[in-house]
XYZ file of C-alpha atoms in Angstrom:
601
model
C 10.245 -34.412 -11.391
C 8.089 -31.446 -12.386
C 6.417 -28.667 -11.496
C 4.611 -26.393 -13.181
C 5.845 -22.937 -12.595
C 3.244 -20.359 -13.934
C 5.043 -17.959 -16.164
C 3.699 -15.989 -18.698
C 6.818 -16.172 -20.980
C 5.837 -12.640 -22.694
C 3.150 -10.015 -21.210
C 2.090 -7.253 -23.694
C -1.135 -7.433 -23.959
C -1.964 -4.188 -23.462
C 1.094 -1.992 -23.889
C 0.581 1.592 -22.187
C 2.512 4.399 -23.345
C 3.115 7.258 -22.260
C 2.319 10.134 -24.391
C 4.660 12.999 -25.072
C 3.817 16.473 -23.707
C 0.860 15.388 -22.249
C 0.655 15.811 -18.048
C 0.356 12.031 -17.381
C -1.581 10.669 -20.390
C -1.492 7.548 -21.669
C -2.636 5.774 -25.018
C -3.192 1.997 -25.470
C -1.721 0.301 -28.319
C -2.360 -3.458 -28.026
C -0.588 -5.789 -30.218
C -2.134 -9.523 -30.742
C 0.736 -10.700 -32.517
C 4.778 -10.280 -32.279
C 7.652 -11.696 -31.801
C 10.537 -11.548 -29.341
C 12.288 -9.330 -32.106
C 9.838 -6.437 -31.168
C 12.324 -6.546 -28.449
C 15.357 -5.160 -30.516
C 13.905 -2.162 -31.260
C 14.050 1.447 -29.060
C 9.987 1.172 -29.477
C 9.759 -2.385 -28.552
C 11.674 -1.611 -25.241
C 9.662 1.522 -24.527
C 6.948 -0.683 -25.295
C 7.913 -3.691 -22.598
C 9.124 -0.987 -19.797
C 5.376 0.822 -20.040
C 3.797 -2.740 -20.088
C 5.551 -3.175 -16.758
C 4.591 -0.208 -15.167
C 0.927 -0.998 -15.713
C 1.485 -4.793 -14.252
C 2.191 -2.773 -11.175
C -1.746 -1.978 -11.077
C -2.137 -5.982 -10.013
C -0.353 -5.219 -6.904
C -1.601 -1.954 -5.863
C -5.159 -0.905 -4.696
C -7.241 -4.234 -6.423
C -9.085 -6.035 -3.878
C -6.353 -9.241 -3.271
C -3.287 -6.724 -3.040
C -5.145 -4.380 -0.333
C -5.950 -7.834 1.574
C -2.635 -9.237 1.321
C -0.907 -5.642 2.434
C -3.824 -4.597 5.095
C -5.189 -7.253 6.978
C -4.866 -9.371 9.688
C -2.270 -6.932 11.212
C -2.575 -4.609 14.394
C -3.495 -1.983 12.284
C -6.376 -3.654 10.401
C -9.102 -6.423 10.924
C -12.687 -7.103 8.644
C -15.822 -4.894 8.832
C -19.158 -6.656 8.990
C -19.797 -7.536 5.346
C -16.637 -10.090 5.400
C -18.473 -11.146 7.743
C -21.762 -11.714 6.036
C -19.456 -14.289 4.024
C -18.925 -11.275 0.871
C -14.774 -11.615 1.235
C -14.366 -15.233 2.162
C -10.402 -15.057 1.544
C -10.615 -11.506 4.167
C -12.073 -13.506 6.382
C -8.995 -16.318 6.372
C -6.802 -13.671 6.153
C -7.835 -12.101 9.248
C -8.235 -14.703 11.147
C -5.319 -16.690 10.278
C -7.578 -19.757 8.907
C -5.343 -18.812 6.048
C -5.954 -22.057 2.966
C -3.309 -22.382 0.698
C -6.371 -21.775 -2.143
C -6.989 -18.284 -0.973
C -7.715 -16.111 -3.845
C -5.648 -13.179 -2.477
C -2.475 -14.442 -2.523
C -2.820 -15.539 -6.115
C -2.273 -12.014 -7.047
C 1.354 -11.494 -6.695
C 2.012 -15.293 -7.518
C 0.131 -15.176 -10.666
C 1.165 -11.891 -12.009
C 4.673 -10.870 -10.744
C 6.476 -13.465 -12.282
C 5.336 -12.343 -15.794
C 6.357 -8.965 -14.924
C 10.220 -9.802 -13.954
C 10.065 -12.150 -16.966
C 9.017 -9.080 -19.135
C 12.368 -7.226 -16.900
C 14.510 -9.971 -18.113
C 13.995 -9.409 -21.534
C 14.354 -5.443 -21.661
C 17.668 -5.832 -19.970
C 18.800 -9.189 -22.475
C 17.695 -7.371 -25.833
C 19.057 -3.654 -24.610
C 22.524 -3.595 -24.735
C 22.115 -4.396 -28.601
C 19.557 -1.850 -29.380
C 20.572 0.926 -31.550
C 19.292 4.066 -29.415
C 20.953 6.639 -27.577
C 22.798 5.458 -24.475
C 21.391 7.694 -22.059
C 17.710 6.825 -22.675
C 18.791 2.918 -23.111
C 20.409 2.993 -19.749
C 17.176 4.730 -17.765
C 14.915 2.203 -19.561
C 17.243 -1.087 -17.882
C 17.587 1.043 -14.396
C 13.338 1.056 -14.825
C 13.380 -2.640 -15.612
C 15.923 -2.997 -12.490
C 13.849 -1.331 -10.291
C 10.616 -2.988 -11.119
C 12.021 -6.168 -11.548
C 13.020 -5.697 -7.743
C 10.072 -4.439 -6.506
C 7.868 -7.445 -7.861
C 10.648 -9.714 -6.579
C 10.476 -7.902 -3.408
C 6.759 -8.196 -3.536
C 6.829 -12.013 -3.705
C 9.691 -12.304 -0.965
C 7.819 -10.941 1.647
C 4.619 -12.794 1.191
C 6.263 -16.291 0.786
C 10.115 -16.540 1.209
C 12.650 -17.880 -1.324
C 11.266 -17.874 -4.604
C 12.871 -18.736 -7.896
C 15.646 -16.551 -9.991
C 15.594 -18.989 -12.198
C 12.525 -19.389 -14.406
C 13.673 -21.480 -16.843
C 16.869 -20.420 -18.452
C 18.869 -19.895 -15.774
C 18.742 -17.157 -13.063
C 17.667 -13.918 -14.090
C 17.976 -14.907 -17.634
C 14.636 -14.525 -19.708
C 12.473 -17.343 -20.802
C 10.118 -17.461 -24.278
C 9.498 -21.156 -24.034
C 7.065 -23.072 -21.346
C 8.863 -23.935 -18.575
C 7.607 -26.947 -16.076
C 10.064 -26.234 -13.466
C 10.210 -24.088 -9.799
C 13.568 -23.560 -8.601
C 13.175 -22.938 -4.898
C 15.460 -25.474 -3.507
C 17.942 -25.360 -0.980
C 15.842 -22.453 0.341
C 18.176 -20.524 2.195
C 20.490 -20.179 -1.037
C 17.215 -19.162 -3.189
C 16.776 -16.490 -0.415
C 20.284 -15.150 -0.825
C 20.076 -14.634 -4.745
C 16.709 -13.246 -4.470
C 18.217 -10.479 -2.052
C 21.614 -9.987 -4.394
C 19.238 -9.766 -7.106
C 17.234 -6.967 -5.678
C 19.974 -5.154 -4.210
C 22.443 -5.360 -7.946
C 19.177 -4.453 -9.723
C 18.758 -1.211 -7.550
C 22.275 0.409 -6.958
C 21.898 0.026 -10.731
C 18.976 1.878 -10.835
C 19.777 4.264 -8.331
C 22.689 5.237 -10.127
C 20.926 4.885 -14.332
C 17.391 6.395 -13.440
C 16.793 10.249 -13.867
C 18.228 11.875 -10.551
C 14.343 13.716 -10.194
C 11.342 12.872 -11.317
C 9.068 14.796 -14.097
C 6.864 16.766 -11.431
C 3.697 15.263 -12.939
C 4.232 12.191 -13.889
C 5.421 8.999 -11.825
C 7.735 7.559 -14.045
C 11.475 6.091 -11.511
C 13.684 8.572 -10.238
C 16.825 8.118 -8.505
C 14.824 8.780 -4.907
C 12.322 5.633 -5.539
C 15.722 3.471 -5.851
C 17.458 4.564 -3.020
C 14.432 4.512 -0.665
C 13.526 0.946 -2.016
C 17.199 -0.153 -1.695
C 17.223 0.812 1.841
C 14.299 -1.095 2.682
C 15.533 -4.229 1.123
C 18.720 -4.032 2.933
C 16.718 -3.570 6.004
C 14.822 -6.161 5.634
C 17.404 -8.904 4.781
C 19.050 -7.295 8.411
C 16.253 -9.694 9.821
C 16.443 -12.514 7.505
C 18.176 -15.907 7.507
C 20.464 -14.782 4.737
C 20.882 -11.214 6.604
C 24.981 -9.965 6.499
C 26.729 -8.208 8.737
C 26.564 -4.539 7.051
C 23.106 -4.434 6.367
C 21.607 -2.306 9.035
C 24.810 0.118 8.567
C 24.204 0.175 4.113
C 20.309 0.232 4.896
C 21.203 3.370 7.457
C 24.044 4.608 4.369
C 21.448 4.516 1.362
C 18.437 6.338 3.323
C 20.836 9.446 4.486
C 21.982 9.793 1.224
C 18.336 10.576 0.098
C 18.166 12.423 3.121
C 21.041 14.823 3.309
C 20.846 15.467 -0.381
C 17.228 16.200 -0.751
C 16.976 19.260 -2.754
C 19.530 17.336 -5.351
C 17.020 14.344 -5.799
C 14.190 16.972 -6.265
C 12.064 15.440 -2.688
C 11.126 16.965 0.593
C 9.019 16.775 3.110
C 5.638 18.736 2.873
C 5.158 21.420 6.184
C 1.109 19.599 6.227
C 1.110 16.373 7.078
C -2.536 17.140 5.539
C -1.610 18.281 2.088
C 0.901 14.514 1.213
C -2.521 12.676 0.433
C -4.880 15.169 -0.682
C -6.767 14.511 -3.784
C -5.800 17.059 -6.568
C -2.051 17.243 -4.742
C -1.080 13.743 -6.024
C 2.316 14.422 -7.714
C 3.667 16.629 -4.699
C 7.445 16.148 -3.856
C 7.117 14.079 -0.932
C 5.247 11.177 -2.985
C 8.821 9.374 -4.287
C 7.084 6.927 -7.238
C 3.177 5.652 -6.947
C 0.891 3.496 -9.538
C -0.533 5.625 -11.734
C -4.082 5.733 -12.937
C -6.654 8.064 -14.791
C -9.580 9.827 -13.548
C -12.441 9.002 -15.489
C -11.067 6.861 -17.344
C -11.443 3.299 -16.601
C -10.348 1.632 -20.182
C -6.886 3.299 -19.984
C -7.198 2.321 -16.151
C -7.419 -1.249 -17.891
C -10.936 -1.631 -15.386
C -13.237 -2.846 -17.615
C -16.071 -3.383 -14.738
C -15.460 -1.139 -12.171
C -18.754 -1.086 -10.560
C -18.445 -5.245 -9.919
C -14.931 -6.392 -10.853
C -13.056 -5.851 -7.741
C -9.952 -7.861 -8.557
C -8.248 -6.879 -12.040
C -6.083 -3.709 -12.002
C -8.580 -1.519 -10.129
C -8.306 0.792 -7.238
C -11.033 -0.441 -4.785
C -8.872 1.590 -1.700
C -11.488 4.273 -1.500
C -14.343 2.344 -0.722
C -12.727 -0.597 1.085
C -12.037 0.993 4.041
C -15.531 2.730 4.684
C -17.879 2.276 7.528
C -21.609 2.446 6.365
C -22.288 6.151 6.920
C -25.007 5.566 4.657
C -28.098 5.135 6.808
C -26.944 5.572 10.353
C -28.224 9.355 11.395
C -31.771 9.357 11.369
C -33.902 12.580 13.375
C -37.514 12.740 13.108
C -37.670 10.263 10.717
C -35.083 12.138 8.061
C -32.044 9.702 6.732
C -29.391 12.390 6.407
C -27.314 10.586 4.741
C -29.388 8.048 2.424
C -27.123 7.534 -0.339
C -23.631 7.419 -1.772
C -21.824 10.840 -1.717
C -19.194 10.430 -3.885
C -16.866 12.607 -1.362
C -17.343 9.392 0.899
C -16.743 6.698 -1.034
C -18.672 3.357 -1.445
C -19.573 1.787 1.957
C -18.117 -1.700 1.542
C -16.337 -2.206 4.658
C -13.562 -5.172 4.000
C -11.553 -3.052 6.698
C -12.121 -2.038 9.969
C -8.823 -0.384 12.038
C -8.346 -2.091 15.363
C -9.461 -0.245 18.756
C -5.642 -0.021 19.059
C -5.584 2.386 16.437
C -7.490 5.199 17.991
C -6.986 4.678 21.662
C -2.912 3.933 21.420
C -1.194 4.560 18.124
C -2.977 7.346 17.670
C -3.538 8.277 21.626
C -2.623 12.270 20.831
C -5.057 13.445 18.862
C -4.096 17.136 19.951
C -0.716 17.747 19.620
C -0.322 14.966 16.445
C -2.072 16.117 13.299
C -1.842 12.451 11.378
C -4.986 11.091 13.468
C -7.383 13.393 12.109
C -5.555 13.879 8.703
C -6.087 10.015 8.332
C -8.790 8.939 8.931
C -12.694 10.871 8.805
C -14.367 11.408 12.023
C -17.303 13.719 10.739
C -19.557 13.503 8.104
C -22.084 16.160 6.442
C -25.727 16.047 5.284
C -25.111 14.931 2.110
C -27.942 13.386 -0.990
C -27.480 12.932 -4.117
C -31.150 13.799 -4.827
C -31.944 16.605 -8.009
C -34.648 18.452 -8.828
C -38.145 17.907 -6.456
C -36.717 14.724 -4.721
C -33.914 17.188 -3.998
C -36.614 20.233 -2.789
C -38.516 17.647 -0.627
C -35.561 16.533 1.244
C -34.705 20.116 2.034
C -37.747 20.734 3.342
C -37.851 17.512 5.444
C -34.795 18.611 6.690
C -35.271 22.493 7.542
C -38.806 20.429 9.749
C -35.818 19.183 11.943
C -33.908 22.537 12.113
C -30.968 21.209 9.565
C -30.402 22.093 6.315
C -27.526 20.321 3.516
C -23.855 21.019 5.029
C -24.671 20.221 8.353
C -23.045 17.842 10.646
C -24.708 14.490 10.418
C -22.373 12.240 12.149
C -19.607 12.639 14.694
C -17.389 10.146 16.071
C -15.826 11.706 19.162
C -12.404 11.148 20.399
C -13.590 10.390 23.907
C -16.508 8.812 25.380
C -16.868 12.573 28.073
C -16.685 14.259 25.079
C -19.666 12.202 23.377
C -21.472 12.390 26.659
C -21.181 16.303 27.007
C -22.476 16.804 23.576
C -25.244 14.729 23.540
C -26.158 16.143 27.261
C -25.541 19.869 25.053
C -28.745 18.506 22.605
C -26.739 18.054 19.662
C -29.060 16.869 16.395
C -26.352 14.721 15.275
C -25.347 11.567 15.754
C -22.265 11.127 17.865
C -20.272 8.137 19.697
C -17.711 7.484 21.716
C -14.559 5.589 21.055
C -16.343 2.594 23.438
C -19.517 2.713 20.828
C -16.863 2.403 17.596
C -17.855 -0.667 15.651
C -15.901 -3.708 16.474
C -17.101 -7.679 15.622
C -17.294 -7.874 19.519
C -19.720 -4.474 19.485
C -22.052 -4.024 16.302
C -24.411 -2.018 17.750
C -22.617 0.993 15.237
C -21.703 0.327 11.965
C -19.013 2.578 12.167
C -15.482 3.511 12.869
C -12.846 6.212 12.047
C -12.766 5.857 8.533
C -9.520 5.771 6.373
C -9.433 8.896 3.763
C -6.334 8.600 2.445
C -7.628 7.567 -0.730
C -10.889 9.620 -0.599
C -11.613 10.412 -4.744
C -14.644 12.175 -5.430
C -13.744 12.864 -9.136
C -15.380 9.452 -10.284
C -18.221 8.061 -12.966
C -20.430 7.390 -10.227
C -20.772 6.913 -6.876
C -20.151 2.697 -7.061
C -17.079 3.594 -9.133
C -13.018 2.952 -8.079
C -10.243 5.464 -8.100
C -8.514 6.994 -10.537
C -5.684 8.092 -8.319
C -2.483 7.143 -8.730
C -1.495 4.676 -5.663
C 1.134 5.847 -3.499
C 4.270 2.949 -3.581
C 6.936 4.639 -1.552
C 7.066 7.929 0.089
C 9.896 10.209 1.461
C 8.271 10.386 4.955
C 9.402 6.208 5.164
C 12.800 7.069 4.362
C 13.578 8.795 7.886
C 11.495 6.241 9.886
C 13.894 3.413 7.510
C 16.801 5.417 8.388
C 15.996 5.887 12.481
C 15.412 1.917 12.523
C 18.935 1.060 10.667
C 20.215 3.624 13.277
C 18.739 2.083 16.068
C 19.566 -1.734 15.022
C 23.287 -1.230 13.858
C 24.324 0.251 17.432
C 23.864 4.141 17.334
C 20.141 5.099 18.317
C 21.167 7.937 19.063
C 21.345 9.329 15.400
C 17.550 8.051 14.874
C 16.620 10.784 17.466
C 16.399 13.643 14.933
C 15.045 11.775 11.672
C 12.417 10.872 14.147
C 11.904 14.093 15.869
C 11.633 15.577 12.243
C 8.810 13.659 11.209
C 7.160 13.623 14.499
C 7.947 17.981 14.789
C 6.160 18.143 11.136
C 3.557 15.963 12.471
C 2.155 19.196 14.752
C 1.818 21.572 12.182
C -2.425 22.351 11.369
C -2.891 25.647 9.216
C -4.282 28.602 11.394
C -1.999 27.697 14.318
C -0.341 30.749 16.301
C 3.703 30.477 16.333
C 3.567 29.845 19.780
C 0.898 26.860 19.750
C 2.502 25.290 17.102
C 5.973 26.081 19.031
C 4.538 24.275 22.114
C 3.063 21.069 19.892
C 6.139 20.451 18.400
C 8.075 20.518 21.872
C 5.459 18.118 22.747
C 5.990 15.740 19.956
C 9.805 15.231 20.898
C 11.217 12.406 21.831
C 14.931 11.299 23.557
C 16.954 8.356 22.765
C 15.458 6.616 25.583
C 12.184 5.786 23.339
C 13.743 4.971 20.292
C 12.792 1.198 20.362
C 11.388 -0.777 17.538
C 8.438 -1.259 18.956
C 8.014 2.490 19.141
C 9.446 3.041 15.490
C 6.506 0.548 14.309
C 3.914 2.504 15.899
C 5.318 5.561 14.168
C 5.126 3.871 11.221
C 1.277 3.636 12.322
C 0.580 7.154 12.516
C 2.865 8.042 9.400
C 1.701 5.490 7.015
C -1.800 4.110 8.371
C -3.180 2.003 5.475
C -0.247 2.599 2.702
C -0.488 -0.998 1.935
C 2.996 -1.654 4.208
C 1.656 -3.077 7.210
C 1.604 -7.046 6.207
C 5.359 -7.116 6.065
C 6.137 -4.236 8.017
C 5.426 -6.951 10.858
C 6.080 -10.241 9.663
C 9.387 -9.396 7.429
C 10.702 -8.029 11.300
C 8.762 -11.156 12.949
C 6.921 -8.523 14.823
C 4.050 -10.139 13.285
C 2.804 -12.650 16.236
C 3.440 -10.480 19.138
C 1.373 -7.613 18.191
C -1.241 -9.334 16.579
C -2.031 -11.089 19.877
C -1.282 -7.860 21.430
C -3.899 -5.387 19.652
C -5.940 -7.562 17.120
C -8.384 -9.802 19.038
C -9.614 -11.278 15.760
C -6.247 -12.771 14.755
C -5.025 -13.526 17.892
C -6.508 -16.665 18.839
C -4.997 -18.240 15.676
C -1.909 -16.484 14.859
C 1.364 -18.694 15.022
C 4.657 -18.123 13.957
C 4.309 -19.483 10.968
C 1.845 -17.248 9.628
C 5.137 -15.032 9.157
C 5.366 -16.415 5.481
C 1.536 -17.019 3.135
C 1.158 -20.575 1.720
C 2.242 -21.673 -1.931
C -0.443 -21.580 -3.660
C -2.097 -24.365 -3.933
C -2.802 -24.505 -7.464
C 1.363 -24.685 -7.894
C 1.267 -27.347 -5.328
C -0.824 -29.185 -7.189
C 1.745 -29.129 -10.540
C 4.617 -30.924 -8.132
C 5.165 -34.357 -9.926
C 7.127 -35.017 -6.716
C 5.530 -38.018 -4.215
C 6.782 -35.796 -1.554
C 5.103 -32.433 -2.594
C 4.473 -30.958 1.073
C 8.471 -30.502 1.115
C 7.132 -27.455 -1.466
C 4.880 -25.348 0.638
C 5.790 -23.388 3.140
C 6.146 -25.015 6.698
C 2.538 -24.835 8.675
C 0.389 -24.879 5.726
């Protein structure tokens, strides 16, 4: 038989690289014609690693990955214009009328496999290269790691996938290769996981222990918090072993006890991880990077229309349309795009679970309002008289530019009093939030953890780099391997440290801020997993981790029937692993292709 396996044999198409002495610069060199020579050379292995790094923009913040990551989960389900029939493949993955020709989860099957192709070669042609041994080695533990994460990637969207594409596993391939060696799955599953886990205790032990401080280039951290994860997850596999919870638990405390050696901490705001213009701070551990204003080195050709690519659509995809929906005395006080608030185009809407459970204590727990926006100003975008006329229309009513224009209020009494209290603004209740069971309001607590206002205009993406991993997850990993390998006891303080951070708003007296944090303790009694995944809510709302946060622990099921009444009616266990694509389907010479795609599908 064959099948078709879609590898690129060689990606390098664009080669990014970085430039020397500059903060986190980089210049495109692309080269139409080469050889896999080029791959002998210190430049030519530079040139690979780079061209790597920038594959990563495929799988983090364009408009397949964010659907793939986001939605469908008890965190996330489709704003009206999926609706309207503008995100078709949104719309079957929320639902779970998931076709095995949905565009979204072409974009880790078409591009990863390039990627760890690309790996295969840096870490084939290295050893031979005539550089110094230091650099070499940091170059392979880059490959490792990203080899890993694309692997890891593809694992937890579809299952066993192959280590073998073409000349044997791991090996790299420069010839077309009609094969896909999945087959006997369970085996496939267990090299993909050795794989990942040899790649990264290599890495963890070849990258740079820190990372520059403004840059995102692999540190030692980024390993050992993806290795931990990985050996988590295998914990609740069919190939798991019987140490993993205890060497996921291992490899997260070592980040954690040695923190000031690996150069990360945790911030004291909660506030301050994802603020725009604090990017590089030392809790993010490694993210995607990108460049503001600068869409060709952001390899975005059409930002303003091209929503798949490598761009970062994250700051408009999870917006509620502000724009429009406060009108007094006949005044639209917010009639355009802001570029503070991001594009409406509402793919995502968070679940009603999200504000009245996950995020139930909105007083004493910071992360609720330092996630998502609840209040937004008179804003225009008007100059000159158009500008002067809508100040004077707006000083009629009694408002001026600055002023509140919308309020969304974290109880339905409190929406009540203020309206009763003559407020100008608009303002609803948590009963009036949007859902697609109650469209009355267009809108809903809206996700700003990728607010950019430094853009072209106000239809443009991000150039902010895309958070991958951050040090925060490393407690919540290590409090789960705690829990699951017999001794929940030692999760008690990694969670009480995130959770005691989690209290902390600037201006506080000592002794508020004393009393929030004894608020925000917990006892061993709580830990459960179920509890750690809502913490994982309020810590990481939106980081693109959801997805397989649930279905990699086959959490999936339960608590999208529990909290997400637009999945629910459809959601089956099966929907734990995405369909093959069809398109690869379709290459299986085999009379018996279904044996090929995933069961269900």
């Amino acid at each position: 038989m064959k099948i078709k396996l879609k590898i690129t044999a060689i990606v390098l198409f664009a080669v990014i690289l970085f430039t020397a002495g500059c903060k986190k610069a980089l210049e495109e060199r692309p080269y139409t014609a080469f050889t896999t020579d080029y791959f002998k050379s210190a430049d030519g292995l530079q040139a690979a690693i780079n061209s790597v790094y920038a594959g990563m923009r495929y799988d983090y913040g364009p408009n397949g990955a964010l659907g793939l990551m986001n939605m469908g989960t008890d965190e996330w389900t489709f704003g009206d214009q999926v609706l309207t029939g503008q995100e078709n493949n949104f719309l079957e993955l929320g639902t779970y009328k998931l076709a095995a020709t949905n565009g979204a989860i072409l974009t880790p099957w078409n591009r990863n496999y390039s990627s760890i192709n690309l790996c295969a070669a840096i870490l084939q042609y290295a050893p031979s290269v005539d550089m110094n041994a230091t650099a070499k080695n940091v170059i392979m533990g880059e490959a490792r790691f990203l080899r890993a994460l694309n692997y890891l990637l593809l694992v937890q969207q579809f299952g066993a996938v192959p280590v073998d594409l073409g000349s044997g596993d791991l090996v790299f391939t420069d010839v077309a290769y009609y094969g896909f060696n999945r087959f006997p799955l369970n085996d496939v599953l267990a090299k993909d996981y050795n794989a990942m886990i040899e790649d990264l205790i290599f890495a963890s032990q070849n990258l740079p222990v820190q990372r520059p401080a403004n840059a995102f280039k692999l540190s030692q951290s980024a390993a050992l918090s993806l290795l931990s994860k990985v050996y988590l997850f295998r914990a609740y596999s069919s190939v798991k072993q019987s140490t993993d919870f205890k060497n996921a638990y291992e490899t997260a405390m070592e980040l954690i006890n040695n923190k000031s050696k690996y150069g990360v901490e945790l911030l004291q705001d909660f506030g301050m991880v994802h603020k725009q213009g604090n990017d590089y701070n030392r809790e993010i551990l490694y993210s995607v990077e990108r460049l503001p204003l600068n869409n060709l080195n952001n390899e975005t050709p059409n930002p303003g229309s091209d929503f798949t690519g490598k761009v970062n659509i994250a700051n408009n995809f999870f917006n509620c349309n502000y724009q429009g929906a406060a009108v007094i005395g006949g005044v639209s006080l917010i009639d355009d795009r802001p570029l503070p608030y991001g594009r409406p185009l509402r793919r995502f809407a968070p679940t009603p679970w999200i504000w009245n459970t996950a995020f139930a204590d909105k007083t004493n727990d910071s992360r609720y309002h330092n996630t998502f926006r609840t209040v937004w100003k008179i804003s225009t975008l008007r100059t000159g008289a158009d500008l002067e006329t809508f100040r004077n229309n707006l000083a009629a009513q009694g408002l001026k530019i600055g002023d509140t224009a919308i309020f969304l209020a974290p109880t339905d009494a409190n929406a009540i009093a203020l309206r009763a209290a003559g407020k100008k603004y608009k303002v609803l209740g948590p009963s009036e939030y949007y859902t697609n069971q109650n469209t009355t309001n267009n809108l809903y607590p809206n996700l700003k953890k990728y607010d950019d206002s430094v853009r072209n205009n106000f239809n443009d993406v991000s150039g902010r780099p895309f958070i991958v991993s951050k040090f925060s997850e490393v407690y919540l990993l290590a409090a789960e391997a705690a829990l699951q390998d017999g001794h929940p006891a030692d999760a008690v303080p990694l969670l009480n440290e995130i959770r005691r951070r989690a209290a902390y708003r600037p201006g506080l007296s000592d002794a508020t801020l004393t009393a929030r944090q004894n608020a925000m303790l917990i006892s061993v009694g709580q830990v459960t997993l179920d509890f750690i995944l809502d913490e994982r809510t309020r810590e990481l709302c939106g980081e693109s981790l959801r997805w397989p946060d649930l279905a990699m622990r086959n959490k999936l099921v339960e608590r999208v029937k529990a909290y997400n009444v637009d999945g629910a009616p459809n959601v089956q266990n099966y929907h734990n692993l995405r369909p093959i694509p069809q398109s690869q389907i379709n290459s299986v010479t085999d009379a018996d292709r279904a044996r090929y795609q995933n069961p269900g599908y």
